[in-house]
Short mmCIF file of C-alpha atoms in Angstrom, two decimals:
data_model
loop_
_atom_site.label_atom_id
_atom_site.label_comp_id
_atom_site.label_asym_id
_atom_site.label_seq_id
_atom_site.Cartn_x
_atom_site.Cartn_y
_atom_site.Cartn_z
CA MET A 1 37.68 -22.31 3.70
CA GLU A 2 37.25 -18.82 5.04
CA ASN A 3 40.78 -17.90 3.95
CA GLN A 4 40.75 -18.55 0.22
CA THR A 5 44.44 -17.61 -0.08
CA TYR A 6 45.35 -20.78 1.77
CA SER A 7 42.52 -23.12 0.79
CA TRP A 8 44.39 -24.89 -2.03
CA ARG A 9 47.53 -25.04 0.08
CA TRP A 10 45.60 -26.59 2.95
CA ARG A 11 44.03 -29.27 0.76
CA LEU A 12 47.39 -30.12 -0.77
CA ALA A 13 49.07 -30.15 2.64
CA GLN A 14 46.47 -32.55 4.05
CA PHE A 15 46.92 -34.95 1.12
CA LEU A 16 50.69 -34.87 1.47
CA GLU A 17 50.52 -35.16 5.25
CA LEU A 18 48.67 -38.46 5.03
CA ARG A 19 51.06 -39.75 2.39
CA TRP A 20 54.03 -38.72 4.54
CA TRP A 21 52.67 -40.62 7.56
CA ARG A 22 52.05 -43.77 5.51
CA ARG A 23 55.59 -43.80 4.14
CA TYR A 24 57.21 -42.83 7.44
CA LEU A 25 55.44 -45.44 9.57
CA GLN A 26 56.17 -48.22 7.08
CA GLN A 27 59.79 -48.02 8.20
CA LEU A 28 59.02 -48.26 11.92
CA ASN A 29 57.72 -50.65 14.51
CA TRP A 30 54.49 -49.05 15.74
CA PRO A 31 54.74 -49.89 19.48
CA ASP A 32 58.37 -48.71 19.54
CA TYR A 33 57.42 -45.51 17.74
CA VAL A 34 54.59 -44.73 20.18
CA GLU A 35 56.89 -45.35 23.13
CA ALA A 36 59.52 -43.04 21.64
CA LYS A 37 56.87 -40.34 21.22
CA ARG A 38 55.81 -40.78 24.84
CA VAL A 39 59.40 -40.19 25.92
CA HIS A 40 59.54 -37.11 23.70
CA TRP A 41 56.30 -35.61 25.04
CA ARG A 42 57.37 -36.12 28.66
CA LYS A 43 60.62 -34.33 27.86
CA VAL A 44 58.74 -31.41 26.29
CA LEU A 45 56.57 -31.04 29.40
CA ILE A 46 59.68 -30.90 31.56
CA GLN A 47 61.40 -28.42 29.25
CA MET A 48 58.33 -26.17 29.23
CA GLU A 49 57.80 -26.51 33.01
CA LEU A 50 54.24 -27.76 32.69
CA GLN A 51 52.80 -30.27 35.15
CA LEU A 52 49.34 -31.75 34.69
CA LEU A 53 47.12 -32.90 37.52
CA PRO A 54 44.95 -36.02 37.50
CA GLY A 55 41.43 -35.35 36.27
CA GLU A 56 42.20 -32.10 34.46
CA GLN A 57 40.40 -31.41 31.18
CA VAL A 58 42.83 -31.47 28.26
CA LEU A 59 42.58 -30.90 24.50
CA ASP A 60 45.13 -32.30 22.07
CA ALA A 61 44.43 -30.22 18.94
CA GLY A 62 45.85 -31.54 15.69
CA CYS A 63 46.78 -34.69 17.56
CA GLY A 64 48.06 -36.85 14.71
CA PRO A 65 48.39 -40.59 15.26
CA ALA A 66 50.76 -40.34 18.26
CA GLY A 67 50.18 -36.98 19.90
CA ILE A 68 50.59 -35.98 23.51
CA PHE A 69 47.33 -37.80 24.26
CA THR A 70 49.47 -40.95 24.43
CA ILE A 71 50.76 -39.94 27.90
CA LEU A 72 47.58 -38.45 29.38
CA GLU A 73 45.91 -41.52 30.86
CA ALA A 74 45.23 -39.66 34.13
CA GLN A 75 43.46 -36.71 32.47
CA LYS A 76 40.12 -36.24 30.70
CA VAL A 77 41.26 -35.94 27.10
CA ASP A 78 39.66 -34.76 23.88
CA ALA A 79 41.75 -35.11 20.72
CA ILE A 80 40.87 -33.58 17.35
CA ASP A 81 42.41 -33.85 13.89
CA PRO A 82 40.86 -33.58 10.41
CA LEU A 83 42.74 -36.70 9.29
CA LEU A 84 41.73 -39.06 12.12
CA GLU A 85 39.41 -41.18 9.97
CA ALA A 86 42.01 -41.38 7.22
CA TYR A 87 44.70 -42.34 9.73
CA GLU A 88 42.61 -45.24 11.00
CA LYS A 89 41.88 -46.43 7.45
CA LYS A 90 45.29 -45.88 5.88
CA LEU A 91 47.81 -46.42 8.68
CA PRO A 92 48.05 -50.16 9.31
CA ASP A 93 48.75 -50.05 13.07
CA PHE A 94 46.87 -46.96 14.26
CA ARG A 95 43.53 -47.68 15.92
CA LEU A 96 41.49 -45.22 17.95
CA ASN A 97 40.45 -47.93 20.39
CA GLN A 98 44.09 -48.34 21.43
CA PHE A 99 43.53 -45.22 23.55
CA PRO A 100 40.19 -45.79 25.33
CA TYR A 101 40.70 -42.83 27.70
CA VAL A 102 40.65 -40.38 24.75
CA HIS A 103 37.55 -38.93 23.10
CA PHE A 104 38.58 -38.52 19.44
CA GLN A 105 36.84 -36.25 16.92
CA GLY A 106 37.71 -35.78 13.27
CA MET A 107 37.56 -32.03 12.71
CA MET A 108 39.58 -29.00 11.71
CA LEU A 109 40.79 -26.72 14.47
CA GLU A 110 38.69 -23.96 12.93
CA GLN A 111 35.57 -26.06 13.62
CA LEU A 112 36.19 -26.35 17.37
CA ASP A 113 33.19 -24.88 19.19
CA GLN A 114 33.99 -25.18 22.89
CA ARG A 115 34.16 -22.32 25.37
CA GLU A 116 36.12 -22.34 28.63
CA VAL A 117 36.22 -26.14 28.88
CA TYR A 118 39.90 -27.07 29.15
CA ASP A 119 42.57 -26.59 31.77
CA HIS A 120 45.24 -27.21 29.14
CA VAL A 121 45.22 -27.05 25.35
CA PHE A 122 48.06 -28.61 23.38
CA CYS A 123 48.66 -27.85 19.72
CA LEU A 124 51.92 -29.60 18.97
CA ASN A 125 53.40 -29.63 15.46
CA ALA A 126 49.97 -28.68 14.12
CA ILE A 127 49.11 -24.97 14.16
CA ASN A 128 51.10 -24.29 10.97
CA HIS A 129 49.03 -26.97 9.21
CA VAL A 130 45.72 -25.09 9.54
CA ALA A 131 43.83 -23.26 6.80
CA ASP A 132 43.10 -20.08 8.80
CA LEU A 133 45.72 -19.38 11.45
CA GLU A 134 43.97 -16.61 13.36
CA LYS A 135 40.60 -18.36 13.44
CA ALA A 136 42.10 -21.68 14.50
CA THR A 137 44.13 -20.05 17.26
CA GLN A 138 41.13 -18.04 18.43
CA ARG A 139 39.10 -21.26 18.73
CA LEU A 140 41.84 -22.81 20.86
CA VAL A 141 41.97 -19.78 23.13
CA GLN A 142 38.18 -19.71 23.49
CA SER A 143 38.22 -23.33 24.61
CA LEU A 144 40.58 -22.57 27.50
CA LYS A 145 39.32 -21.87 30.99
CA PRO A 146 40.49 -18.52 32.44
CA GLY A 147 43.94 -19.18 33.82
CA GLY A 148 44.29 -22.21 31.52
CA THR A 149 47.48 -22.96 29.63
CA LEU A 150 48.08 -23.24 25.89
CA LEU A 151 51.22 -25.04 24.74
CA ILE A 152 52.12 -24.97 21.07
CA SER A 153 55.14 -26.26 19.20
CA ILE A 154 55.94 -25.27 15.63
CA ASP A 155 58.61 -24.92 13.00
CA VAL A 156 59.32 -21.19 12.83
CA HIS A 157 61.26 -19.22 10.26
CA ARG A 158 64.71 -17.99 11.21
CA PHE A 159 65.05 -15.41 8.42
CA ALA A 160 62.59 -12.72 7.33
CA LEU A 161 63.54 -12.99 3.64
CA LEU A 162 62.88 -16.73 3.50
CA LYS A 163 59.61 -16.28 5.35
CA PHE A 164 58.55 -13.77 2.69
CA ILE A 165 59.56 -16.12 -0.15
CA PHE A 166 57.88 -19.18 1.39
CA ARG A 167 54.64 -17.24 1.78
CA ILE A 168 54.61 -16.60 -1.96
CA VAL A 169 56.14 -19.83 -3.28
CA PRO A 170 55.11 -23.10 -1.58
CA GLY A 171 58.61 -24.27 -0.74
CA ASP A 172 57.27 -26.05 2.35
CA VAL A 173 54.07 -27.63 1.07
CA LEU A 174 53.23 -29.53 4.25
CA HIS A 175 52.74 -26.27 6.13
CA PRO A 176 50.28 -23.71 4.72
CA GLN A 177 51.27 -21.21 7.43
CA GLN A 178 54.72 -19.64 7.25
CA ASP A 179 55.59 -17.53 10.29
CA ASP A 180 58.37 -16.76 12.72
CA LEU A 181 58.39 -17.03 16.50
CA ALA A 182 57.52 -13.36 16.99
CA ASP A 183 54.43 -13.75 14.78
CA TYR A 184 53.04 -16.49 17.01
CA VAL A 185 53.83 -14.64 20.23
CA HIS A 186 52.11 -11.51 18.90
CA LEU A 187 49.02 -13.47 17.87
CA LEU A 188 48.69 -15.21 21.24
CA GLU A 189 49.04 -11.94 23.14
CA LYS A 190 46.48 -10.28 20.87
CA LEU A 191 44.02 -13.08 21.66
CA GLY A 192 44.26 -12.62 25.42
CA LEU A 193 47.13 -14.83 26.53
CA ASP A 194 50.18 -13.95 28.60
CA LEU A 195 53.47 -15.46 27.49
CA GLU A 196 55.02 -17.67 30.17
CA LYS A 197 57.85 -19.36 28.28
CA LYS A 198 59.25 -19.69 24.78
CA LEU A 199 62.05 -22.05 23.90
CA VAL A 200 63.87 -23.21 20.79
CA LEU A 201 63.86 -26.99 21.15
CA LYS A 202 65.93 -27.64 18.02
CA GLN A 203 67.77 -25.31 15.68
CA GLY A 204 67.75 -25.84 11.92
CA TRP A 205 69.10 -24.15 8.81
CA ILE A 206 65.82 -22.54 7.70
CA PHE A 207 63.46 -23.31 10.57
CA ASN A 208 63.83 -23.57 14.30
CA TYR A 209 61.59 -25.98 16.17
CA ALA A 210 60.15 -23.91 19.00
CA ALA A 211 57.60 -24.18 21.79
CA ILE A 212 55.49 -21.49 23.42
CA LYS A 213 53.62 -21.72 26.72
CA ALA A 214 51.00 -19.04 27.42
CA LYS A 215 48.25 -18.57 29.99
CA LYS A 216 44.78 -17.21 29.37
CA ARG A 217 44.08 -14.02 31.26
CA ASN A 218 41.30 -14.12 33.83
CA GLY A 219 38.31 -12.31 32.42
CA SER A 220 39.42 -12.73 28.79
CA SER A 221 36.43 -13.26 26.48
CA THR A 222 38.32 -14.00 23.25
#
C-alpha cells in the first residue's frame, strides 16, 4: 500500500470484515436481509434528497454483498469491492449472478481508474475501510462527471480525544480510517466538491453514523 502507516491495519480489517460477514449472515435469512437493505437504501436516498433517473451511470464503491446496487435495476451500475471474490466463495447465499444488471469488479477503491464516467458515485459504509483515504476519495471524485453527485455514509467520531486515541491504538479494528465529520467535509471540498447536505442518520456513544452529499464542480479536474 502507498500508505504504509495503515497497510497492516487494512489487511487486518479486510480479514476481520469477511469473518464478520460470515458470522452475521449465518443468523439471517438471505432474501429477507436483502429486502431489508433495499428498504434501508431507499430511505437513505429520501433522507439525502437524491433522486436517480433511469439509465444514469452509477458506481457503488465498496459495495459489500448487499449495497445500494440492490435497488438500482433502472440504472447502469458498476460495483467494486476488494472482497467480492471472497464474498462469493465464503458467504453461502451471495452470488454475483443474482444481480445481472450490475457489472461487478473485485478491486480496492484506490485502484479505480475511471475519469468523468458516473452521474452518481455511492460509497456507503466503506470509505473508512480503505488503506489510503485521500487517494481513494480522489479516485471517486475523478470518476464523477462534472455536476455529478457523491454520496458517502460513514461512522464518524464524536469526540476529538477519542479520535486521537483510536488513530494510535486500533480500538476499532474494522476501520483503518478514524475521522470526524468535519474531516470528511474538508477533504471533499479540497478535492473539488461542493457540500449539498450532511446529516447524522444515527447517533451513538463514540461514533455517529452520518451521510454527506456533495456535487462535483463544473470544470474540476481533480
